[in-house]
Coordinates of C-alpha atoms in Angstrom, one line a residue:
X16 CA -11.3 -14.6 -9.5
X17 CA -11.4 -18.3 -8.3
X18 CA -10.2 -19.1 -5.0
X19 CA -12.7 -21.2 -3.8
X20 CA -11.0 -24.5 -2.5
X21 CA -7.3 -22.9 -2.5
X22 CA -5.7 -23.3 1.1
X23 CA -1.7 -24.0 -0.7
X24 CA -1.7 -20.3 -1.1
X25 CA 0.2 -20.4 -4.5
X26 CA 2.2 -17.1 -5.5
X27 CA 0.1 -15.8 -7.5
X28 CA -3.4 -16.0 -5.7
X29 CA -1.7 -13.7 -2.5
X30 CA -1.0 -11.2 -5.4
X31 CA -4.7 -11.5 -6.0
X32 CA -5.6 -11.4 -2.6
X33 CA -3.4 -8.4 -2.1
X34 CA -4.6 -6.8 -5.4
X35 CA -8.3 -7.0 -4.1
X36 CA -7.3 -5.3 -0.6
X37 CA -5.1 -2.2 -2.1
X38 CA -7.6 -0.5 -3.5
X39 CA -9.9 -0.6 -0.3
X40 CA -6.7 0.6 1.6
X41 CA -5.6 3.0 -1.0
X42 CA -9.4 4.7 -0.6
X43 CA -8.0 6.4 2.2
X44 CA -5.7 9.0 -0.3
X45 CA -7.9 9.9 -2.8
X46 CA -11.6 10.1 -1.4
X47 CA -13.1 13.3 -1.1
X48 CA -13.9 13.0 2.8
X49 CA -10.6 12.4 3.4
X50 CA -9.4 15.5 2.0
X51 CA -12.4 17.2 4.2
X52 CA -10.7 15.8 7.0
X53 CA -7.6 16.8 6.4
X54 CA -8.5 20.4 5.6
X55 CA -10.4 20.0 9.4
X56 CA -7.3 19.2 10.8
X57 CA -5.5 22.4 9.0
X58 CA -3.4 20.6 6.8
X59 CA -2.9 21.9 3.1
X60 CA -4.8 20.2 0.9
X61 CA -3.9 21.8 -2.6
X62 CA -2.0 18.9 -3.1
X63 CA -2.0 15.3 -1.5
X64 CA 1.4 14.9 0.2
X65 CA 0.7 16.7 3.4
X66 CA -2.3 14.3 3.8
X67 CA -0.6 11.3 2.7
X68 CA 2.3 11.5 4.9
X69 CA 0.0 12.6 7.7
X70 CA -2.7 9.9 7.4
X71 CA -0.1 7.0 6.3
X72 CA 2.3 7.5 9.4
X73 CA 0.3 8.6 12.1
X74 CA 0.0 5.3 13.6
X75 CA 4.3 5.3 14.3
X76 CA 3.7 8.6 16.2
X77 CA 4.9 12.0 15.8
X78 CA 7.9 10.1 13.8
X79 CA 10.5 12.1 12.0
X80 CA 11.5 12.5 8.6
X81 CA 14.1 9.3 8.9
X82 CA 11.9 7.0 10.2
X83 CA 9.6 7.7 7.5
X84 CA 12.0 7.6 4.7
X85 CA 13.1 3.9 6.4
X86 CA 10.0 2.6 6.3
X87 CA 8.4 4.0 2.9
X88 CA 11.5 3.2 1.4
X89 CA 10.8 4.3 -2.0
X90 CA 10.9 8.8 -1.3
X91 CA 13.2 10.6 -1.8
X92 CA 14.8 12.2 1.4
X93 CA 14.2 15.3 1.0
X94 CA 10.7 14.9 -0.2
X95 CA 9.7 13.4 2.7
X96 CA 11.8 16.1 5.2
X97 CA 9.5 18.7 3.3
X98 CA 6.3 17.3 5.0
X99 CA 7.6 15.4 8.0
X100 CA 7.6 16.7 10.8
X101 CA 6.0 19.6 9.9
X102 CA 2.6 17.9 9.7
X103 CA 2.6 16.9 13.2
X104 CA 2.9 20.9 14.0
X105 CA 0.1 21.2 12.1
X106 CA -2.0 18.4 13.6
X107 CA -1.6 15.7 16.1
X108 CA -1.2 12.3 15.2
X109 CA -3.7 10.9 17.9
X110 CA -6.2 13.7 16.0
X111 CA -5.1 12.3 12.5
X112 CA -5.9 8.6 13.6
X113 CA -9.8 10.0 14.2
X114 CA -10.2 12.0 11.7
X115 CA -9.1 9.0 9.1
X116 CA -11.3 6.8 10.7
X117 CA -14.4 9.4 10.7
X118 CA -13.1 10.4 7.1
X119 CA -13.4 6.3 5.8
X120 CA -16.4 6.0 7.7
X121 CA -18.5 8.4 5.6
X122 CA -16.5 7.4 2.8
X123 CA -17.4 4.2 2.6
X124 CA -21.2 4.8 3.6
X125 CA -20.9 7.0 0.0
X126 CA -19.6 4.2 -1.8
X127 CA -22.0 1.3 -0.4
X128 CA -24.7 2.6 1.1
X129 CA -27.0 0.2 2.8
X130 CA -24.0 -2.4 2.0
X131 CA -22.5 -1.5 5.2
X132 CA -24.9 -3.2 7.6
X133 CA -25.1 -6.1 5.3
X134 CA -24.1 -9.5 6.4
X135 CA -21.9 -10.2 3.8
X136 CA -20.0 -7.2 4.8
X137 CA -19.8 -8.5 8.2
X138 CA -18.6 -11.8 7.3
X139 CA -15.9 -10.3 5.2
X140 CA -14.9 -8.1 8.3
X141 CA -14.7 -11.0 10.3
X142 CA -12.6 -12.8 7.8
X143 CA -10.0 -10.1 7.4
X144 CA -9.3 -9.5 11.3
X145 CA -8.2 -13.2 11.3
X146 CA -5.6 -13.0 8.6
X147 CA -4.8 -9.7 10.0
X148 CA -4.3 -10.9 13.7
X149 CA -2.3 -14.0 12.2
X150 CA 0.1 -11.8 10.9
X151 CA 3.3 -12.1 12.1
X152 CA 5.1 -8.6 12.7
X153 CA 8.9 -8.8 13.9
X154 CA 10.3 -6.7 11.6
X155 CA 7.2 -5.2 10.1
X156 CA 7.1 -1.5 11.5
X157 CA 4.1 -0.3 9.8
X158 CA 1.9 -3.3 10.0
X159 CA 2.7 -3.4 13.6
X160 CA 2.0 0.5 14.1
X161 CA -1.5 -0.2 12.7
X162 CA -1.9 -3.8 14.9
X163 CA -1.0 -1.4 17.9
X164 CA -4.8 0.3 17.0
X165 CA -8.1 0.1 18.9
X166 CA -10.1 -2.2 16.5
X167 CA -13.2 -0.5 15.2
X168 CA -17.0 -2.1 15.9
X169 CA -18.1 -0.8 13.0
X170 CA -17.7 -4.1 10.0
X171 CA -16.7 -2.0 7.1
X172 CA -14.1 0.0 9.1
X173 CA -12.9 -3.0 11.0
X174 CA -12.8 -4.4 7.0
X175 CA -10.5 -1.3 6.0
X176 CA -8.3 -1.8 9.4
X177 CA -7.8 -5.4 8.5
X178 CA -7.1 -4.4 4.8
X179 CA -4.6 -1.8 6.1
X180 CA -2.3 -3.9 8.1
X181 CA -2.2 -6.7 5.3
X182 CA -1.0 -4.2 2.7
X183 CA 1.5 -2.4 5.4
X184 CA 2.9 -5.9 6.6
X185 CA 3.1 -6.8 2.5
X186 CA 4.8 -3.4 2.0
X187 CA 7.1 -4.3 5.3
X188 CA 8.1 -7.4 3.6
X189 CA 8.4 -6.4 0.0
X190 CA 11.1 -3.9 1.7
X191 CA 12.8 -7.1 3.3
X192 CA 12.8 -8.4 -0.5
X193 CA 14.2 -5.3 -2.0
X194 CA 17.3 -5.2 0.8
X195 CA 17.7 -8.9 0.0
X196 CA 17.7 -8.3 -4.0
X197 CA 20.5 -5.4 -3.4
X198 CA 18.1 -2.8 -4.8
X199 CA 18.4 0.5 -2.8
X200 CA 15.4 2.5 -2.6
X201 CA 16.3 4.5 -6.1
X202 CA 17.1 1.0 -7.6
X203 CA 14.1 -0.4 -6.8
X204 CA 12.0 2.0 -8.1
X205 CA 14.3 2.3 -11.6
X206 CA 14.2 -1.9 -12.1
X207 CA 10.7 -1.5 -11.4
X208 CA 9.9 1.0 -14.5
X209 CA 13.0 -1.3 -16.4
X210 CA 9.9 -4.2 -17.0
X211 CA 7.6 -2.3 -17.3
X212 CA 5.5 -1.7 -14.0
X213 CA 4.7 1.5 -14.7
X214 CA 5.9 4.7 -17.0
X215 CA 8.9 6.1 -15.7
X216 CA 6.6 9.8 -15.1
X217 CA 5.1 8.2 -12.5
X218 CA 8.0 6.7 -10.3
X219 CA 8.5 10.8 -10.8
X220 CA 6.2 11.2 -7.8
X221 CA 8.9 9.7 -5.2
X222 CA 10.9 13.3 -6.5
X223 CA 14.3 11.5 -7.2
X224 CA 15.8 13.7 -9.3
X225 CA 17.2 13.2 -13.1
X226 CA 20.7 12.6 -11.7
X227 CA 20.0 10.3 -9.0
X228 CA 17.8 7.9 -11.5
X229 CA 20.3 8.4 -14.0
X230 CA 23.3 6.8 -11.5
X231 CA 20.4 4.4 -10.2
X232 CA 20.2 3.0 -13.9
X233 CA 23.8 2.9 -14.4
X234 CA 24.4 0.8 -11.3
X235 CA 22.0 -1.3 -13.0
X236 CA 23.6 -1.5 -15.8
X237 CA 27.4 -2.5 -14.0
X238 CA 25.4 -5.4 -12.7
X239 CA 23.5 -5.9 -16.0
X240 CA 20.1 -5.6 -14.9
X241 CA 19.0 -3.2 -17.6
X242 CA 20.8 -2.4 -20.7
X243 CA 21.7 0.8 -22.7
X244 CA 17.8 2.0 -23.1
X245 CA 16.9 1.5 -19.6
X246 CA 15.7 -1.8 -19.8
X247 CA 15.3 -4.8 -18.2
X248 CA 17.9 -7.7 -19.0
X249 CA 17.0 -11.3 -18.9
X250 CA 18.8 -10.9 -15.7
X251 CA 17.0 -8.0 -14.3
X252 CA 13.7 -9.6 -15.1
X253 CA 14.5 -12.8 -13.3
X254 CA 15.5 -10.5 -10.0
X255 CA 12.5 -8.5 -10.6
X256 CA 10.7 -12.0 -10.7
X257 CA 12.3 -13.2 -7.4
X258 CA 11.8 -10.1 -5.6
X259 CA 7.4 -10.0 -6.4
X260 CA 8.4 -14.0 -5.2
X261 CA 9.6 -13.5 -1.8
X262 CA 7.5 -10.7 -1.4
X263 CA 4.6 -13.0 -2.1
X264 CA 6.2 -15.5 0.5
X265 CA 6.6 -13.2 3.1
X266 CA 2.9 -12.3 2.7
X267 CA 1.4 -15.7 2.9
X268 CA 1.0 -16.6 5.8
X269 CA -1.7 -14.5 7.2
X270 CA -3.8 -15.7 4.7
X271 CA -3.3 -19.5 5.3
X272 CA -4.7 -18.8 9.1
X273 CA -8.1 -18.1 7.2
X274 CA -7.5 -21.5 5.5
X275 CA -10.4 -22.6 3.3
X276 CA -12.7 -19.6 3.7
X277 CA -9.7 -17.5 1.8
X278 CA -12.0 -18.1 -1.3
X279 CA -14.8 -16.9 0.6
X280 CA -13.7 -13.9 1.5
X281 CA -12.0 -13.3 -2.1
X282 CA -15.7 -13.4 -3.2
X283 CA -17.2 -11.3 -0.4
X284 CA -14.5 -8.2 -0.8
X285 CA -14.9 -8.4 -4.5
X286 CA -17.8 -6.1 -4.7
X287 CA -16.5 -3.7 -2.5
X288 CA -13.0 -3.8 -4.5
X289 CA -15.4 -3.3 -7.4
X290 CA -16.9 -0.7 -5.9
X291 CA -14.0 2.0 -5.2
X292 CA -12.0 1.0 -8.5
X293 CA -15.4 2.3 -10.3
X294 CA -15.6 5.0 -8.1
X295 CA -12.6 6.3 -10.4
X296 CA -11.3 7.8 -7.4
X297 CA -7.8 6.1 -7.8
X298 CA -5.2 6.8 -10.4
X299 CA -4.9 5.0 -13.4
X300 CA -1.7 3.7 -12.6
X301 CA 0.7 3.5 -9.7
X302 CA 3.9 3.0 -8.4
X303 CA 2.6 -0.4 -7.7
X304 CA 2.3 -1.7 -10.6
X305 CA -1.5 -1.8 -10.2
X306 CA -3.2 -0.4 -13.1
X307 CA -7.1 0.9 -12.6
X308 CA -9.1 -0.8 -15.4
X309 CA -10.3 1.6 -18.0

C-alpha cells in the first residue's frame, strides 16, 4: 500500500487506512486470551456473543439491550436482549474494561514478541493517538465511549485504543450514512449481501430471521434496489456506492490531522496488520465486507 505523500485523503486510501486498523481492532474477538479473560470474568464462552457484547459495549456502561441495538445497528433485537443485560450480572463493566486491556496485552505480546518495545511500534502509537484525538465525536456514541478511556502507557495498547476509536467513530458514521440512504438496520445488511459483500450465511450471524430478510428484500425491491434474485440493481449499487462514500467522508478527517505522516504510519501498522491476519485468528469473511486473504 502507497500512501506516502497523500495528505488529500482520497476515498479510497481511508478505506485503506481503515482496512489496515480493523483487523488490529477486531483482535480483541477472536484471540485466545481474550476468551481466557472472559471465562475469568464468568462469562460463557462456548460461543462468542456473550464476550462480544460484553467486551464491545462496556465502555457505554452497564447499557441496556436498546442502546446496544441503537448503536450496533445491524442485530437483531432480540439477539441482542438475549445477552444484554445479562452480561453485566455476570460481570462488571469497569471489570470488563481491565480484563480486555490485560487480555490484548498478552495478546499482542504473543503475536509480536520483542516488536512491542520497538520504536517503530512506538512511533505508530504515537501516530494513531493523534488521528484518534482529532476525531470529532458529536454524534459518535461508541467512538466517544472509548475517547472517555484512561489512555494506556503501554505503545501497542495505546496502538489498539487509538485503532479502536477510529473503527467505532467509522462505524458511528457509517450508521449516519445508512439513516441517510433510507436503509434500516435489516436493509442495510440485505443491500449489502445484494453486491456482493459477503454470502448471505454470514449476514445470518446478526439472527434476522427468514421472514424479516425476506420483507427486507422486498422493500428493496418496491424501490428497485435489488431485483427478483436478490440482487443488486444498477440503482442499488450506485446507493451502495454512496453510502461506502459518505461513510468514507465522515471518516476523514481524523486522519488529515496526521497530515503527511498518514503514509508513515500506513507503513509502520502494516506489519502488525500483517501479523494478526496471518495469525488466522479472524474469519475468513465478515459482515464487513473484509475478506481474510487465503
Amino acid at each position: 500500500m502507497s500512501l506516502i505523500g497523500e495528505v488529500g485523503m482520497e476515498p479510497t486510501m481511508v478505506r485503506q487506512l481503515w482496512q489496515l486498523i480493523e483487523p488490529v481492532h477486531a483482535l480483541v474477538y477472536y484471540a485466545p486470551e481474550l476468551t481466557e479473560e472472559a471465562a475469568t470474568l464468568g462469562l460463557a464462552t462456548d460461543e462468542r456473543w456473550p464476550g462480544y457484547f460484553a467486551l464491545r459495549s462496556a465502555p457505554l456502561g452497564a447499557a441496556g439491550p436498546e442502546l446496544v441495538t441503537a448503536t450496533y445497528y445491524s442485530f437483531s433485537p432480540r439477539m441482542v436482549a438475549e445477552y444484554v443485560p445479562a452480561v453485566w450480572s455476570v460481570a462488571d463493566p469497569a471489570k470488563v474494561l481491565d480484563a480486555r486491556l490485560s487480555g490484548m496485552d498478552r495478546a499482542l505480546r504473543a503475536l509480536l514478541g520483542d516488536r512491542v518495545d520497538s520504536p517503530e511500534l512506538a512511533e505508530a502509537a504515537a501516530l494513531a493517538r493523534r488521528a484518534a484525538q482529532a476525531a470529532d465525536l458529536a454524534g459518535r456514541p461508541l467512538a466517544a465511549a472509548n475517547a472517555d478511556l484512561p489512555w494506556p502507557d503501554a505503545p501497542h495498547l495505546a496502538l489498539w485504543q487509538a485503532a479502536t476509536i477510529l473503527r467505532e467513530h467509522r462505524g458511528d458514521g457509517h450508521v449516519a450514512a445508512l439513516l441517510t440512504a433510507g436503509l434500516d438496520p435489516t436493509e442495510a445488511l440485505v443491500s449489502f449481501a445484494a453486491v456482493g459483500a459477503a454470502p448471505v450465511e454470514v449476514f445470518a450471524s446478526r439472527r434476522w430471521t427468514d421472514e424479516e430478510w425476506a420483507a427486507a428484500r422486498d422493500r428493496l425491491a418496491a424501490r428497485g434496489l435489488v431485483d427478483a434474485a436478490g440482487l443488486a440493481t444498477d440503482a442499488g449499487h450506485r446507493l451502495r456506492d454512496e453510502v461506502d462514500r459518505r461513510t468514507d467522508d465522515l471518516a476523514a478527517a481524523p486522519w488529515r490531522a496526521v497530515g503527511p505522516a498518514v503514509g508513515r504510519f500506513a507503513q509502520l501498522v502494516a506489519p502488525l496488520t500483517g501479523a494478526v491476519v496471518a495469525s488466522g485468528l479472524l474469519p475468513m469473511q465478515s459482515t464487513l465486507g473484509i475478506r481474510r486473504p487465503q
